[in-house]
CSV table of C-alpha atoms in Angstrom, one decimal:
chain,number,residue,atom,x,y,z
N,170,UNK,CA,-15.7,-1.7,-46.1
N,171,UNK,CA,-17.4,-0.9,-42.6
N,172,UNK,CA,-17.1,2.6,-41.8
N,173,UNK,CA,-17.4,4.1,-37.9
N,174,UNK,CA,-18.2,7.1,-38.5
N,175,UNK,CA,-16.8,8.8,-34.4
N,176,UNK,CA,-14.0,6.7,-35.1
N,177,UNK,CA,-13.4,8.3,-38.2
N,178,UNK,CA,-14.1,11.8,-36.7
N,179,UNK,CA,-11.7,11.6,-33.7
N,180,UNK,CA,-8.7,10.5,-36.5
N,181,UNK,CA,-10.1,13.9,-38.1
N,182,UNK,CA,-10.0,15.8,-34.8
N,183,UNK,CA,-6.6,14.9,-34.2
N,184,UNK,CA,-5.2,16.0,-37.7
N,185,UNK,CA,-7.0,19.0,-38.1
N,186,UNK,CA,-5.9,19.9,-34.1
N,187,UNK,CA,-2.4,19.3,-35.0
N,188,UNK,CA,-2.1,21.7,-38.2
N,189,UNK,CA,-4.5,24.4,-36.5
N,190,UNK,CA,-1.8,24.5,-33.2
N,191,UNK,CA,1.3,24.6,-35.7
N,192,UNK,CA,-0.4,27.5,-37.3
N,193,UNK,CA,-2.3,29.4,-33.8
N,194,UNK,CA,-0.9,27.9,-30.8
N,195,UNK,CA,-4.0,26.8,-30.1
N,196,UNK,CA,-7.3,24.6,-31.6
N,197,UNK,CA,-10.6,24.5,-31.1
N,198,UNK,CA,-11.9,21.2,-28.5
N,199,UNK,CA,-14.3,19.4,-30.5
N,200,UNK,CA,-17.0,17.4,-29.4
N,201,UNK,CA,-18.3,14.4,-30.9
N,202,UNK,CA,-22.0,13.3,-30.0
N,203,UNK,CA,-25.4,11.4,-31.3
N,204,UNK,CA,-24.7,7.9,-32.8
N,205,UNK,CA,-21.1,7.2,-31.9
N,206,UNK,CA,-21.5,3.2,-32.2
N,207,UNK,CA,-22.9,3.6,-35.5
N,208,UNK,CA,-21.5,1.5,-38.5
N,209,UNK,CA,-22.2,1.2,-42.1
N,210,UNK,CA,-20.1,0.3,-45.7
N,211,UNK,CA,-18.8,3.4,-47.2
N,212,UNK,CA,-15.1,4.6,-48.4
N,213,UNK,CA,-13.2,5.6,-45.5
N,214,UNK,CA,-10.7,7.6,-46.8
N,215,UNK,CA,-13.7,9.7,-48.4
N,216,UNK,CA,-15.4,10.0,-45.2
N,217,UNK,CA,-11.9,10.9,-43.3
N,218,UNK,CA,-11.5,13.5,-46.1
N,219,UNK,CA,-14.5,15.5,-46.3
N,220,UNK,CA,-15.0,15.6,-42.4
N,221,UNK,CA,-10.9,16.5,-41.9
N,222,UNK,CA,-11.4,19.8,-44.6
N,223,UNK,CA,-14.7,20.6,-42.8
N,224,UNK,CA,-13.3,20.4,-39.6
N,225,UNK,CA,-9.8,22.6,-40.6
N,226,UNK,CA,-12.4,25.3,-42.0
N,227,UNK,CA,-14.1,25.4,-38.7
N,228,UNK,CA,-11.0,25.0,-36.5
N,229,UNK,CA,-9.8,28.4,-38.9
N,230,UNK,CA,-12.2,30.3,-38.9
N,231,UNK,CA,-13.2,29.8,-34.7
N,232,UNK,CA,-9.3,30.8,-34.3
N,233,UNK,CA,-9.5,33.9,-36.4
N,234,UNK,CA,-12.9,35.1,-34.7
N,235,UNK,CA,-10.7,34.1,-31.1
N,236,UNK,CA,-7.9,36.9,-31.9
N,237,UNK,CA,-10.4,39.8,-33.4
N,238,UNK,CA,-12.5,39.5,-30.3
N,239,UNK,CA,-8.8,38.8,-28.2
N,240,UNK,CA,-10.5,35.6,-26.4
N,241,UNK,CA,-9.1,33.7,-24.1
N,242,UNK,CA,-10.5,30.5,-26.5
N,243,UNK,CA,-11.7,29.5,-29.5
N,244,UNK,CA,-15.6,28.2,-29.2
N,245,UNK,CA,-16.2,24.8,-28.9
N,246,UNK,CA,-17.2,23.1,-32.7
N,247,UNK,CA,-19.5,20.2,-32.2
N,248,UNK,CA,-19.8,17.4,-35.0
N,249,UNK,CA,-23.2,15.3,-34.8
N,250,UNK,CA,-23.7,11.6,-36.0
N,251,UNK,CA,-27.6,11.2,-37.0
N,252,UNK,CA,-28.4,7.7,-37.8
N,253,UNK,CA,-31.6,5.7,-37.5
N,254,UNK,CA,-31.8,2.4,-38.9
N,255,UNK,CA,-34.2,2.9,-41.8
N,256,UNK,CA,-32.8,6.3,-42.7
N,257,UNK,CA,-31.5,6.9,-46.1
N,258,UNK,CA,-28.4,8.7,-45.1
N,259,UNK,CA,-25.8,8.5,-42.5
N,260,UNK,CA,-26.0,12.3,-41.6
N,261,UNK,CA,-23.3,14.1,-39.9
N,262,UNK,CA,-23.2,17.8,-38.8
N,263,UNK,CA,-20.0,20.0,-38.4
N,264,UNK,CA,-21.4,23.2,-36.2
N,265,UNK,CA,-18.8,26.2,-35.7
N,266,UNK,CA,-19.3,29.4,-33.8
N,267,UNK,CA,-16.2,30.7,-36.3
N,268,UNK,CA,-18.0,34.0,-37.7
N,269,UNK,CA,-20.1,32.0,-40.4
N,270,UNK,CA,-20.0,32.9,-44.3
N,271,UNK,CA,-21.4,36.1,-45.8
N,272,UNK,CA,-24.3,34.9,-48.4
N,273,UNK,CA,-23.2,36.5,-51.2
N,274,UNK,CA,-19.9,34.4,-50.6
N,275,UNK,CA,-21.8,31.2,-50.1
N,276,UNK,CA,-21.6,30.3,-54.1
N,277,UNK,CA,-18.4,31.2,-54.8
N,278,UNK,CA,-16.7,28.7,-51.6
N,279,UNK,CA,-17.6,25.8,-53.5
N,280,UNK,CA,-15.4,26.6,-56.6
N,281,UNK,CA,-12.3,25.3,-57.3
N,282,UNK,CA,-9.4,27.8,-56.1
N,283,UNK,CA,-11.7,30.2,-54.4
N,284,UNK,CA,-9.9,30.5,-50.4
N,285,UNK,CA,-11.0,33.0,-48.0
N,286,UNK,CA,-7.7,32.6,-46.3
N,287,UNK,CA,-5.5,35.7,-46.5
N,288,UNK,CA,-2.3,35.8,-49.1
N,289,UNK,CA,-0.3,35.8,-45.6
N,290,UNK,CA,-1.6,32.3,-44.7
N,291,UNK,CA,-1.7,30.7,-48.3
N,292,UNK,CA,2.3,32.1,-48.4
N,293,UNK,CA,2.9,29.7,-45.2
N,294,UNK,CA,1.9,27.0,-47.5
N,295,UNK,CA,4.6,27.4,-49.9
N,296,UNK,CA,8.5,27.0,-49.4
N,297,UNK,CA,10.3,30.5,-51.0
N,298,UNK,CA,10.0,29.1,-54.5
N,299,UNK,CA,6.3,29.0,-54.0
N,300,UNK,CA,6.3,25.5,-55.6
N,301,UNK,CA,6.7,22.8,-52.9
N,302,UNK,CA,4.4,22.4,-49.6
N,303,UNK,CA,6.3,22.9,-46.5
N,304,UNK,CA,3.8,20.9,-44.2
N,305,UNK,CA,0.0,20.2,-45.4
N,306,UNK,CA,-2.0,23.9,-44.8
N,307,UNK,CA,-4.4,24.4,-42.7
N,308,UNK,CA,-6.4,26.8,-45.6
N,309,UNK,CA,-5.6,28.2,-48.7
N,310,UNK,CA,-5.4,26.3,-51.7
N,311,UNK,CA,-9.5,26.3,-52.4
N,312,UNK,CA,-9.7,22.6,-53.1
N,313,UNK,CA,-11.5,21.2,-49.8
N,314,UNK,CA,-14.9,22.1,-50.3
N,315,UNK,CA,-15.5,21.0,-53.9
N,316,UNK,CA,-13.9,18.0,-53.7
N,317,UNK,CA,-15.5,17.0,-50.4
N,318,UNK,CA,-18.8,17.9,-51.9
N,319,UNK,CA,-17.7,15.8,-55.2
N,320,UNK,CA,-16.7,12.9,-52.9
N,321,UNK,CA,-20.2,12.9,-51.5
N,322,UNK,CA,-21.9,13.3,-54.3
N,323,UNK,CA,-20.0,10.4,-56.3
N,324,UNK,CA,-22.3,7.8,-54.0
N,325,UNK,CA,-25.7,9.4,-53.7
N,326,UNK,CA,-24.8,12.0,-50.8
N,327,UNK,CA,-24.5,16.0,-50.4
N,328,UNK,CA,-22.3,18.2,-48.9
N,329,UNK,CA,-24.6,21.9,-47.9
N,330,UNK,CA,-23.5,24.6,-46.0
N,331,UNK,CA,-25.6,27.1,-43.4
N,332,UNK,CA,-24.1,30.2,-42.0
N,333,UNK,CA,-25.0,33.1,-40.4
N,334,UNK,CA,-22.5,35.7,-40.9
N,335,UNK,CA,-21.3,37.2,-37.7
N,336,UNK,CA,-22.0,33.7,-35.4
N,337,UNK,CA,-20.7,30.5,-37.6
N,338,UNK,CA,-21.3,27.6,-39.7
N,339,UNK,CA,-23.1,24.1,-39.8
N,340,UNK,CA,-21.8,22.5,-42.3
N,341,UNK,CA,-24.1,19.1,-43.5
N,342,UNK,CA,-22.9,15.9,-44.7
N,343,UNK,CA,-25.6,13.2,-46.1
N,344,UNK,CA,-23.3,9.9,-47.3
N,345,UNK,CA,-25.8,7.3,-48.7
N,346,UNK,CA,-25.4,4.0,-47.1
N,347,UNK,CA,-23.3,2.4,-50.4
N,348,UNK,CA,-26.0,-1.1,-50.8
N,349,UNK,CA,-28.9,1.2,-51.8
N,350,UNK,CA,-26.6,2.9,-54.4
N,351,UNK,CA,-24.6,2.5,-57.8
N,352,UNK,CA,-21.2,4.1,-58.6
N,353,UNK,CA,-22.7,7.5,-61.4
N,354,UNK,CA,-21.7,6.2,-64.3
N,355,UNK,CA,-21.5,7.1,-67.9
């Protein structure tokens, strides 16, 4: 089905901003620019996926960088539609000012279980009995990123990450426009 892309992104925004205030009092604004009127056929539910667990790591780690630097705010994340008609991909860019990744972690983030949140925010996650969700988590269960990345993937896409440790993140989604395409099968 057709896909809009911003539209997509402020349903994102507004998830993400909700869990990250239930968890800091406060979220990141985030800023939506380039090709806002941009439509094409993809999954949406794939597209609101990736972009929501992209946008709750960034929204995370900008809060955390906010209280060890006891700012008044968290920075500003910025996510970027690039479009031109004859382009392969439908690109979109997830920017974050959150502290970025050290490089020798870079791997290891894209593995199923691996979580950077602390044991004290994973615990939130959990009722006492540790087996039940009380709420959806903002972090902590180390599922986002490899499934997001899968969910590109399955259609031709990417998921990549840049950081620079000790500033932030861009985080990179490529999603092939679905006619030019087939499904990866065996």
């Amino acid at each position: 089905s057709q896909v809009r892309p911003a539209v997509i992104a402020e349903d994102a925004v507004r998830q993400a901003t909700l869990l990250c205030e239930r968890q800091f009092g406060v979220a990141p604004e985030v800023k939506i620019v380039g090709r806002t009127d941009l439509s094409f056929e993809y999954v949406p539910d794939h597209v609101f996926y990736i972009l929501l667990e992209l946008l709750k790591n960034s929204m995370r780690a900008s809060c955390e960088k906010q209280l060890a630097l006891d700012a008044d705010e968290p920075a500003d994340i910025k996510v970027i539609v690039a479009d031109g008609e004859d382009n392969e991909d439908v690109a979109r860019k997830i920017s974050d000012e959150g502290g970025g990744i050290a490089r020798s972690d870079l791997r290891r983030v894209w593995s199923y279980l691996y979580t950077t949140a602390s044991a004290d925010v994973q615990a939130r996650g959990f009722n006492n009995d540790g087996t039940d969700f009380v709420g959806a988590p903002l972090a902590g269960l180390g599922y986002g990123l490899p499934i997001s990345r899968a969910y590109a993937r399955y259609f031709g896409g990417d998921l990549t990450l840049m950081s620079m440790e000790g500033f932030g993140t861009d985080a990179f989604v490529y999603l092939s426009r679905l006619g030019d395409h087939d499904e990866p099968l065996p």
